[in-house]
């Protein structure tokens, strides 16, 4: 409980420090950016921390962290004293709103933390990979951090999101195995709170806004409805809920929470909503300059952590600017765009577009399992007379889109709905319509083109759909819930009452996924719920966890360990992931996706096999020195791959540093 409180208090510190940015630029927002300030504060602090570390200072040294905190507090106190009367006057009229939003955060954080505590083990899906990046980032001697799964290289992608997660842990003194699960719960709670705050501006009711926030966080695919009572196992149904569209991945926040993946796109998703919020900042003077600064810093953080979200943010800016929902100039994002060559992650993969084969576009029934309910609820943003006028005037265009359904049905549906919203919406809801159209465009693009990467057919567009649709989720769900609230208003026409009767079960259907996922998660609960993801592994891997604990107490910065390579999503790479000691090769398939052909991964794998199996001391010594190996692991993965026997000469060439049963750690004697 102390660690839970520490994480909350550190987050509150970041919130208070960043609150001035919203107080001046968001006067129309009931909370003046209070809910967004926690996300913004962590983003800005991580950017500043990274910039200071680039000067050569050790990132996580006490001097580094202790220098920044007093400066931030002094700056905040100076601002608070200067504007104390305006702050006090506003707080007197808004404290109930702030208290309500903070209770939303605390309750969601507590509920998500309890959930993660019942299955905290850092194993399964991509948890081990995410922990490896978090561990490497939080223990880095310099930035960029060393890649724990490719000794001699640095992380080239993805790690800034984990930098944002590691910073509160460093300030709060939270061990990384605990921080992993608290960060997952904390960022989920930030997303829900931010969704509530955005809707509060329009609805004026925290209760109604809470419904939208809960659907944003806990809503899911309709896929499980098809399998209730069927032969499929619950685990497969919950996994396949994000694979409803063949050859793709369409995850959503609830899926990430229940599977326990702390991905960068999870950590950067609230930044998209912050971007949407600050696009509606004040019109002139200093507030506009602050808003421009915030927007560009959010774009910088996104580029460093999850460049895929740039598509969502730039699309959002273009649509909002086209609909005149912002007072910011057209060139607002140009400073960051000009710096993209410097910010873009260094990778062996080029960026190239390709057309989607018509037979591999999303089948409409599968597409509607994922997006049908939000698409239907978006109709609540229409103004009936304007919608009818648009249909009468532009019926040939809608007819052409209907004909396009035969070739690319999902894209045709999204374009038709976007066009209808554009021409027939109630002008009071223009910012939300812009968000919805942006989300629909993000779903449309992967139906037409995809970004080439290492995935072969029929999965070539999987990553594009995955990253675009994840960012599209909040942009569609929040406007959809606003549309639902409008449709649920007291009926003014006879048809409305019947529609309302069907609407509530439809919204309720979105919660079948979390209901089943909760049941499945509790089946894997550890005997004593807690957040330590490494301690929870002792039940399944007692020998390896004992080795890892022994090694972690003796590691020196820059050490390299040797362990067996293996396939993605397995227990391989576990020593380097859980200790931060770099190994020659972890999950090869993931490294291939991140780096392309720049590093000879096949050669590394062959050399590891040689080290464990060769009977030649000379060859063994050559490879040992070539890769500068300090520790050699013989545990579960090595015994499974190479058998229990070791070459005879190991007894004289290596120092047995630690042994327990069949597991052991050897110390390499490098000259």
XYZ file of C-alpha atoms in Angstrom:
671
model
C 0.000 0.000 0.000
C 2.926 2.367 0.666
C 4.145 1.904 -2.899
C 0.645 2.527 -4.255
C 0.515 5.774 -2.273
C 4.028 6.728 -3.395
C 3.070 6.321 -7.052
C -0.057 8.405 -6.556
C 1.796 11.203 -4.757
C 4.518 11.382 -7.403
C 1.829 11.614 -10.079
C 0.137 14.353 -8.085
C 3.448 16.223 -7.961
C 3.710 16.129 -11.765
C 0.088 17.252 -12.008
C 0.641 20.290 -9.811
C 3.842 21.282 -11.621
C 2.179 21.148 -15.069
C -1.159 22.635 -14.020
C -0.177 26.245 -14.926
C -0.036 25.263 -18.614
C -3.734 24.402 -18.606
C -4.852 27.114 -16.208
C -3.869 29.833 -18.686
C -4.754 28.154 -21.954
C -7.959 26.208 -21.189
C -10.413 28.668 -19.588
C -13.354 26.916 -21.275
C -12.481 23.603 -19.590
C -14.288 23.096 -16.235
C -11.122 21.666 -14.663
C -8.737 24.047 -16.515
C -6.670 21.053 -17.617
C -6.366 19.472 -14.154
C -6.905 15.916 -15.442
C -4.530 16.424 -18.375
C -1.791 17.965 -16.230
C -0.709 14.625 -14.753
C -0.012 13.224 -18.228
C 1.512 16.464 -19.479
C 3.735 16.813 -16.420
C 5.248 13.366 -16.871
C 5.749 13.953 -20.623
C 7.492 17.289 -20.069
C 9.603 15.979 -17.182
C 10.760 13.002 -19.265
C 11.676 15.288 -22.173
C 13.640 17.587 -19.866
C 15.285 14.623 -18.154
C 16.327 13.185 -21.501
C 17.690 16.548 -22.640
C 19.782 16.933 -19.459
C 21.066 13.370 -19.779
C 22.272 14.121 -23.306
C 24.853 16.479 -21.769
C 26.666 13.497 -20.289
C 25.126 13.434 -16.813
C 24.157 10.032 -15.458
C 20.354 9.944 -15.966
C 19.273 8.377 -12.683
C 21.887 9.763 -10.329
C 20.703 11.389 -7.110
C 22.354 14.656 -8.147
C 20.484 14.664 -11.460
C 17.065 14.043 -9.918
C 17.607 16.240 -6.853
C 18.631 19.206 -9.009
C 15.514 19.211 -11.162
C 12.937 18.908 -8.365
C 13.766 22.124 -6.445
C 13.893 24.076 -9.708
C 10.428 22.819 -10.656
C 9.035 23.657 -7.213
C 10.554 27.156 -7.223
C 9.093 27.868 -10.668
C 5.671 26.643 -9.572
C 5.718 28.646 -6.334
C 6.648 31.798 -8.251
C 3.703 31.255 -10.594
C 1.303 30.432 -7.747
C 2.237 33.556 -5.783
C 1.816 35.779 -8.818
C -1.633 34.405 -9.684
C -2.781 33.472 -6.194
C -5.973 35.553 -6.257
C -7.152 34.117 -9.587
C -6.290 30.592 -8.427
C -8.120 30.960 -5.116
C -11.170 32.478 -6.803
C -11.321 29.712 -9.389
C -10.701 26.952 -6.860
C -13.596 28.108 -4.656
C -15.995 27.642 -7.548
C -14.463 24.454 -8.950
C -13.303 22.326 -6.028
C -16.222 19.920 -6.373
C -15.331 19.293 -10.019
C -11.684 18.714 -9.154
C -12.591 16.410 -6.285
C -14.916 14.420 -8.535
C -12.301 14.009 -11.261
C -9.617 13.062 -8.745
C -11.943 10.451 -7.244
C -12.409 9.050 -10.754
C -8.646 8.689 -11.027
C -8.140 7.219 -7.554
C -10.976 4.696 -7.873
C -9.921 3.608 -11.367
C -6.286 3.404 -10.302
C -7.187 1.327 -7.243
C -9.431 -1.025 -9.235
C -6.799 -1.506 -11.955
C -4.052 -1.971 -9.337
C -6.064 -4.663 -7.556
C -6.545 -6.376 -10.910
C -2.828 -6.324 -11.746
C -1.992 -7.532 -8.226
C -3.939 -10.745 -8.806
C -1.810 -11.673 -11.831
C 1.399 -9.620 -11.595
C 3.834 -12.145 -13.102
C 5.977 -10.623 -15.846
C 5.499 -13.468 -18.291
C 3.020 -14.152 -21.078
C 2.113 -12.115 -24.158
C 4.773 -9.363 -24.398
C 5.159 -8.559 -20.704
C 8.733 -9.842 -20.606
C 9.703 -7.601 -23.525
C 8.095 -4.527 -21.979
C 9.758 -5.222 -18.644
C 13.135 -5.652 -20.377
C 12.814 -2.181 -21.912
C 11.553 -0.646 -18.654
C 14.371 -2.257 -16.661
C 17.038 -1.190 -19.164
C 15.712 2.373 -19.296
C 15.371 2.754 -15.532
C 18.921 1.501 -14.916
C 20.615 3.215 -17.865
C 24.022 4.829 -17.317
C 23.437 6.955 -20.405
C 20.758 7.507 -23.039
C 19.849 5.750 -25.258
C 19.821 2.690 -22.985
C 21.661 -0.517 -23.774
C 19.480 -3.065 -25.563
C 19.188 -5.972 -23.075
C 18.414 -8.380 -25.902
C 21.225 -7.386 -28.263
C 24.498 -6.832 -26.392
C 26.644 -4.082 -27.855
C 23.666 -2.178 -29.276
C 21.375 0.479 -27.822
C 17.591 0.517 -27.887
C 16.579 2.082 -31.176
C 12.810 2.196 -30.830
C 9.993 2.299 -28.319
C 11.898 3.186 -25.149
C 10.794 6.785 -24.497
C 7.352 5.580 -23.451
C 9.055 3.389 -20.858
C 11.207 6.362 -19.861
C 7.955 8.146 -18.977
C 6.934 5.109 -16.929
C 10.321 4.834 -15.199
C 10.496 8.470 -14.058
C 7.744 8.270 -11.376
C 9.309 5.058 -10.124
C 12.706 6.709 -9.701
C 11.242 9.657 -7.792
C 9.020 7.455 -5.637
C 11.646 4.812 -4.893
C 9.457 2.081 -6.410
C 11.260 -1.143 -7.431
C 10.945 -1.880 -11.126
C 9.060 -5.215 -10.702
C 6.406 -3.334 -8.700
C 6.528 -0.236 -10.894
C 5.634 -2.285 -13.979
C 2.200 -3.200 -12.628
C 1.515 0.140 -10.903
C 2.418 2.017 -14.100
C 0.029 -0.153 -16.107
C -2.779 0.666 -13.652
C -1.787 4.329 -13.337
C -1.706 5.139 -17.048
C -4.995 3.336 -17.537
C -6.526 5.527 -14.805
C -5.074 8.650 -16.446
C -6.800 7.732 -19.706
C -10.190 7.212 -18.015
C -9.902 10.447 -16.019
C -8.870 12.417 -19.096
C -11.796 11.036 -21.090
C -14.187 12.113 -18.324
C -12.669 15.596 -18.232
C -13.011 16.057 -21.987
C -16.675 15.031 -21.989
C -17.366 17.197 -18.949
C -16.798 20.311 -21.049
C -19.760 19.391 -23.250
C -22.106 17.526 -20.917
C -21.609 19.626 -17.785
C -22.379 16.477 -15.767
C -19.660 14.390 -14.151
C -22.057 11.425 -13.929
C -22.713 11.419 -17.666
C -19.043 12.030 -18.404
C -18.095 9.094 -16.190
C -20.107 6.755 -18.404
C -18.049 7.863 -21.392
C -14.802 7.465 -19.470
C -15.727 3.952 -18.370
C -16.589 2.882 -21.912
C -13.314 4.412 -23.108
C -11.327 2.418 -20.569
C -13.331 -0.761 -20.054
C -15.300 -1.129 -23.273
C -14.330 -3.786 -25.762
C -15.106 -5.757 -28.877
C -18.409 -7.568 -29.437
C -16.459 -10.677 -30.464
C -17.030 -12.548 -27.136
C -20.810 -12.444 -27.732
C -20.353 -14.900 -30.599
C -18.678 -17.456 -28.352
C -20.695 -17.355 -25.149
C -21.437 -20.973 -24.251
C -19.433 -22.234 -27.205
C -16.625 -24.803 -27.297
C -13.800 -22.246 -27.349
C -11.848 -21.725 -24.156
C -12.254 -18.421 -22.400
C -8.568 -17.597 -22.884
C -8.787 -17.986 -26.655
C -11.964 -15.910 -26.877
C -10.405 -13.024 -24.972
C -7.251 -13.177 -27.085
C -9.162 -13.458 -30.353
C -11.275 -10.431 -29.414
C -8.377 -8.317 -30.660
C -8.054 -10.504 -33.776
C -11.660 -10.340 -34.931
C -10.583 -8.922 -38.304
C -8.507 -11.594 -40.149
C -4.817 -10.853 -40.519
C -4.881 -7.841 -38.201
C -4.728 -6.740 -34.574
C -7.305 -4.311 -33.172
C -6.490 -3.950 -29.492
C -8.069 -1.448 -27.103
C -7.223 -0.157 -23.588
C -9.178 -2.848 -21.722
C -7.327 -5.541 -23.655
C -3.978 -4.006 -22.696
C -4.971 -3.834 -19.040
C -6.174 -7.415 -18.823
C -3.248 -8.889 -20.776
C -0.752 -6.787 -18.793
C 1.205 -5.356 -21.749
C 2.914 -2.059 -20.880
C 3.514 -0.995 -24.472
C 4.636 2.446 -25.574
C 1.391 2.899 -27.522
C -0.473 2.320 -24.230
C 1.646 4.902 -22.429
C 1.350 7.484 -25.233
C -2.395 7.134 -25.845
C -3.344 9.812 -23.245
C -1.048 12.200 -25.134
C -3.450 12.008 -28.095
C -6.300 13.231 -25.879
C -4.066 15.948 -24.415
C -3.334 17.035 -27.971
C -7.068 17.193 -28.707
C -7.604 19.254 -25.555
C -4.913 21.846 -26.276
C -6.069 22.253 -29.872
C -9.007 24.127 -28.328
C -6.824 26.514 -26.307
C -7.393 30.243 -25.872
C -7.276 32.482 -28.906
C -4.457 35.018 -28.583
C -1.463 36.369 -26.751
C 0.570 34.411 -24.214
C -2.012 31.593 -23.840
C -1.755 30.790 -27.540
C 2.049 30.724 -27.367
C 1.842 28.313 -24.417
C -0.629 26.140 -26.317
C 1.706 25.985 -29.320
C 4.555 24.975 -27.021
C 2.459 22.230 -25.402
C 1.247 20.867 -28.744
C 4.763 20.610 -30.134
C 6.177 19.050 -26.989
C 3.414 16.424 -27.124
C 4.342 15.747 -30.750
C 8.019 15.427 -29.800
C 7.213 12.974 -26.994
C 5.029 10.963 -29.372
C 7.716 10.849 -32.058
C 10.255 9.572 -29.545
C 7.912 7.028 -27.953
C 5.401 5.862 -30.554
C 5.778 7.535 -33.979
C 2.656 5.732 -35.244
C 0.525 8.157 -33.227
C 1.799 11.055 -35.327
C -0.706 9.962 -37.964
C -3.538 10.321 -35.450
C -2.382 13.677 -34.097
C -1.663 15.276 -37.451
C -4.945 13.981 -38.898
C -6.730 15.374 -35.858
C -5.079 18.755 -36.298
C -5.901 18.895 -40.020
C -9.586 18.034 -39.528
C -10.069 20.361 -36.548
C -8.371 23.206 -38.390
C -10.462 22.546 -41.525
C -13.667 22.683 -39.458
C -12.490 25.919 -37.788
C -12.646 24.341 -34.327
C -9.332 25.847 -33.312
C -7.928 29.348 -33.196
C -4.387 28.084 -33.663
C -2.623 28.823 -36.982
C -2.098 26.276 -39.733
C 1.647 26.187 -39.088
C 1.250 25.128 -35.433
C 2.872 21.708 -35.899
C 5.649 22.778 -38.272
C 8.375 23.178 -35.588
C 8.145 19.487 -34.691
C 7.759 18.374 -38.310
C 10.954 20.250 -39.162
C 12.786 18.292 -36.430
C 11.484 14.878 -37.469
C 14.774 13.793 -39.105
C 16.486 14.335 -35.742
C 13.742 12.733 -33.655
C 12.829 9.718 -35.782
C 14.011 6.395 -34.308
C 17.096 4.952 -35.974
C 16.096 1.624 -37.498
C 17.157 -0.743 -40.207
C 13.598 -0.693 -41.556
C 12.716 1.757 -44.291
C 9.310 3.424 -44.496
C 7.372 2.498 -47.633
C 3.694 2.328 -48.513
C 1.923 -0.411 -50.432
C -1.650 -0.923 -51.588
C -3.804 -3.403 -49.717
C -4.898 -6.306 -51.988
C -8.667 -6.045 -52.386
C -9.174 -9.620 -51.130
C -7.367 -8.797 -47.857
C -9.454 -5.805 -46.817
C -11.542 -6.193 -43.664
C -14.767 -8.196 -44.077
C -17.651 -5.982 -43.013
C -19.154 -8.383 -40.389
C -15.783 -8.725 -38.649
C -15.196 -4.987 -38.858
C -18.570 -4.289 -37.256
C -17.778 -6.618 -34.350
C -15.052 -4.149 -33.429
C -16.446 -0.803 -34.532
C -20.169 -1.271 -35.152
C -21.436 0.110 -31.837
C -19.313 3.296 -31.847
C -20.209 3.874 -35.515
C -23.926 3.600 -34.746
C -23.743 5.869 -31.714
C -21.972 8.558 -33.726
C -25.310 9.182 -35.444
C -26.353 10.938 -32.249
C -24.125 13.877 -33.261
C -26.217 14.539 -36.375
C -28.784 17.307 -36.700
C -31.746 15.687 -38.458
C -32.585 18.497 -40.873
C -28.958 19.040 -41.875
C -28.423 15.296 -42.343
C -31.480 14.964 -44.594
C -30.388 18.001 -46.618
C -26.913 16.514 -47.070
C -28.352 13.203 -48.246
C -30.644 14.942 -50.754
C -27.857 17.150 -52.086
C -25.016 14.661 -52.194
C -26.885 11.422 -52.909
C -24.693 10.539 -55.963
C -21.605 10.601 -53.769
C -23.235 8.383 -51.157
C -24.358 6.062 -53.950
C -20.759 5.832 -55.207
C -19.588 4.958 -51.690
C -22.260 2.285 -51.516
C -20.902 0.813 -54.769
C -17.407 0.888 -53.252
C -18.664 -1.458 -50.528
C -18.143 -4.367 -52.931
C -14.383 -3.669 -53.087
C -13.468 -2.275 -49.671
C -16.543 -2.362 -47.436
C -14.960 -1.094 -44.217
C -13.337 1.881 -45.938
C -16.567 2.727 -47.789
C -18.566 2.620 -44.550
C -16.077 4.856 -42.716
C -15.939 7.358 -45.569
C -19.731 7.458 -45.874
C -20.131 8.033 -42.137
C -17.395 10.698 -42.178
C -19.110 12.506 -45.028
C -22.489 12.347 -43.293
C -21.008 13.692 -40.051
C -19.169 16.435 -41.897
C -22.244 17.761 -43.701
C -25.018 16.927 -41.267
C -23.709 17.501 -37.763
C -24.998 19.886 -35.167
C -22.500 22.772 -35.143
C -22.342 22.759 -31.341
C -20.523 19.448 -31.502
C -17.958 20.392 -34.164
C -14.821 19.506 -32.098
C -16.259 16.078 -31.339
C -17.263 15.567 -34.963
C -13.702 16.456 -35.960
C -12.384 13.852 -33.509
C -14.812 11.226 -34.864
C -13.908 11.958 -38.493
C -10.214 11.702 -37.567
C -10.825 8.313 -35.980
C -12.768 7.110 -39.013
C -9.971 8.239 -41.332
C -7.486 6.289 -39.215
C -9.611 3.190 -39.787
C -9.945 3.951 -43.503
C -6.264 4.363 -44.344
C -5.179 0.773 -43.466
C -7.978 -0.504 -45.691
C -6.306 1.199 -48.638
C -2.567 1.298 -47.877
C -0.181 -0.154 -45.307
C 3.364 0.540 -44.158
C 5.725 -2.259 -45.142
C 7.585 -4.006 -42.348
C 8.815 -7.517 -41.638
C 5.400 -9.206 -41.488
C 4.731 -11.538 -44.449
C 1.336 -12.045 -46.156
C -1.398 -12.343 -45.057
C -0.217 -10.253 -42.081
C 1.499 -7.485 -44.009
C -0.950 -4.776 -42.892
C -1.270 -6.082 -39.325
C 1.012 -3.519 -37.680
C -0.552 -0.581 -39.549
C -4.081 -1.602 -38.546
C -2.898 -2.259 -34.993
C -1.288 1.124 -34.346
C -3.832 3.215 -36.276
C -6.869 1.542 -34.728
C -5.460 1.791 -31.191
C -5.175 5.572 -31.573
C -8.602 5.674 -33.229
C -10.304 4.055 -30.213
C -10.569 7.180 -27.979
C -11.268 9.437 -30.963
C -14.312 7.317 -31.815
C -15.525 6.144 -28.414
C -15.719 9.555 -26.729
C -17.771 11.207 -29.530
C -19.856 8.029 -29.752
C -20.692 8.225 -26.045
C -21.606 11.886 -26.433
C -23.890 10.828 -29.275
C -25.389 8.133 -27.053
C -26.066 10.663 -24.296
C -27.886 12.874 -26.803
C -29.965 9.943 -28.016
C -30.852 9.079 -24.427
C -32.213 12.543 -23.711
C -35.970 12.800 -22.977
C -37.766 11.725 -26.169
C -39.191 14.362 -28.439
C -40.445 11.965 -31.107
C -42.356 8.683 -30.979
C -39.535 6.692 -32.535
C -37.016 7.841 -29.947
C -38.498 5.881 -27.052
C -38.161 2.556 -28.873
C -34.669 3.481 -29.974
C -33.681 4.318 -26.409
C -34.971 0.936 -25.238
C -32.565 -0.797 -27.626
C -29.700 1.602 -27.012
C -28.909 0.717 -23.397
C -28.387 -3.027 -24.059
C -26.219 -2.062 -27.023
C -23.967 0.062 -24.813
C -24.007 -2.662 -22.180
C -22.751 -5.135 -24.782
C -19.437 -3.278 -24.818
C -18.837 -4.425 -21.238
C -19.106 -8.163 -21.923
C -15.388 -8.235 -22.703
C -14.208 -6.843 -19.321
C -16.696 -9.068 -17.493
C -15.240 -12.203 -19.105
C -11.671 -10.900 -18.950
C -11.991 -10.287 -15.217
C -13.112 -13.866 -14.696
C -10.214 -15.169 -16.781
C -7.669 -12.954 -15.009
C -8.775 -14.132 -11.584
C -8.230 -17.745 -12.673
C -4.513 -16.961 -12.849
C -4.418 -15.176 -9.496
C -1.391 -15.792 -7.296
C -1.998 -17.059 -3.737
C -1.097 -13.670 -2.194
C -2.009 -10.710 -4.417
C 0.849 -8.257 -4.758
C 2.471 -6.119 -7.461
C 5.946 -7.641 -7.541
C 6.023 -9.189 -10.995
C 9.301 -11.052 -10.409
C 8.342 -12.511 -7.014
C 5.175 -13.893 -8.610
C 7.316 -15.922 -11.010
C 8.790 -17.996 -8.183
C 5.752 -20.278 -8.325
C 6.373 -21.238 -11.967
C 10.172 -20.821 -12.294
C 11.764 -21.206 -8.838
C 15.183 -22.266 -10.149
C 15.551 -19.459 -12.668
C 14.281 -16.800 -10.267
C 16.839 -17.939 -7.678
C 19.612 -17.595 -10.289
C 18.344 -14.188 -11.353
C 18.201 -12.930 -7.761
C 21.764 -14.098 -7.088
C 23.101 -12.559 -10.296
C 21.348 -9.232 -9.842
C 23.193 -8.612 -6.571
C 26.579 -9.062 -8.263
C 26.165 -7.379 -11.637
C 28.387 -4.473 -12.621
C 27.424 -1.800 -15.176
C 28.284 -2.992 -18.660
C 28.264 -6.722 -17.849
C 27.158 -9.161 -20.556
C 25.506 -12.506 -19.927
C 25.040 -15.515 -22.160
C 21.686 -17.299 -22.226
C 19.815 -19.393 -24.754
C 17.974 -17.567 -27.552
C 14.406 -18.458 -28.374
C 11.149 -17.545 -30.004
C 9.103 -14.477 -29.179
C 6.493 -14.680 -26.410
C 8.450 -17.405 -24.586
C 10.555 -17.615 -21.407
C 13.765 -17.074 -23.379
C 15.646 -13.856 -22.703
C 14.360 -13.905 -19.134
C 17.723 -13.344 -17.357
C 18.623 -10.265 -19.399
C 15.060 -8.947 -19.193
C 14.733 -9.284 -15.426
C 18.251 -8.168 -14.493
C 19.103 -5.654 -17.218
C 22.336 -7.526 -18.009
C 22.585 -7.491 -21.805
C 22.640 -10.818 -23.612
C 23.726 -11.659 -27.140
C 20.229 -12.258 -28.481
C 16.756 -12.237 -26.967
C 13.578 -12.506 -29.030
C 14.998 -12.706 -32.540
C 11.751 -11.994 -34.393
C 11.208 -8.755 -32.497
C 14.796 -7.641 -33.113
C 14.309 -8.316 -36.813
C 11.228 -6.094 -36.836
C 13.027 -3.289 -34.995
C 16.316 -3.385 -36.882
C 15.745 -5.076 -40.216
C 18.927 -6.622 -41.624
C 21.325 -4.167 -40.006
C 22.512 -6.748 -37.443
C 23.260 -10.354 -38.389
C 20.858 -12.041 -35.998
C 21.253 -15.478 -37.559
C 25.006 -15.348 -36.941
C 24.482 -14.388 -33.305
C 22.106 -17.281 -32.783
C 24.579 -19.703 -34.358
C 27.398 -18.361 -32.163
C 25.309 -18.840 -29.011
C 24.602 -22.444 -30.004
C 28.322 -22.942 -30.595
C 29.229 -21.542 -27.176
C 26.916 -23.971 -25.403
C 27.754 -27.030 -27.524
C 31.273 -26.822 -28.925
C 33.955 -29.234 -27.737
C 36.687 -26.870 -28.934
C 38.151 -24.708 -26.131
C 39.789 -22.484 -28.726
C 36.523 -21.716 -30.514
C 34.823 -21.239 -27.168
C 37.443 -18.741 -25.987
C 37.340 -16.862 -29.294
C 33.588 -16.287 -29.110
C 33.756 -15.541 -25.398
C 36.204 -12.707 -26.038
C 34.511 -11.539 -29.225
C 31.264 -10.824 -27.406
C 32.938 -9.849 -24.098
C 30.815 -12.255 -22.049
C 31.020 -12.026 -18.260
C 28.374 -14.513 -17.068
C 27.133 -17.779 -18.569
C 23.680 -18.974 -17.541
C 22.585 -22.590 -17.397
C 18.929 -22.678 -16.394
C 15.578 -23.910 -17.646
C 15.806 -22.501 -21.172
C 19.390 -23.711 -21.679
C 18.639 -27.222 -20.436
C 15.554 -27.390 -22.674
C 17.536 -26.326 -25.740
C 20.926 -27.971 -25.180
C 20.298 -30.704 -22.625
C 21.720 -30.986 -19.085
C 25.296 -31.950 -20.071
C 27.985 -29.282 -20.574
C 31.307 -29.637 -22.456
C 34.020 -31.209 -20.302
C 36.462 -28.305 -20.577
C 34.013 -25.923 -18.840
C 35.161 -27.348 -15.499
C 38.686 -25.969 -15.997
C 38.016 -22.958 -18.227
C 35.192 -21.374 -16.242
C 34.514 -20.496 -12.628
C 31.330 -22.016 -11.214
C 30.012 -18.899 -9.474
C 26.674 -20.278 -8.315
C 24.882 -23.598 -8.544
C 21.564 -24.978 -7.376
C 20.317 -28.347 -8.625
C 20.669 -28.502 -12.414
C 20.890 -24.697 -12.676
C 24.147 -22.792 -12.477
C 25.945 -19.572 -13.303
C 29.525 -19.544 -14.584
C 31.890 -16.602 -14.380
C 33.901 -16.145 -17.573
C 37.618 -15.562 -17.093
C 38.281 -12.949 -19.749
C 41.843 -11.652 -20.251
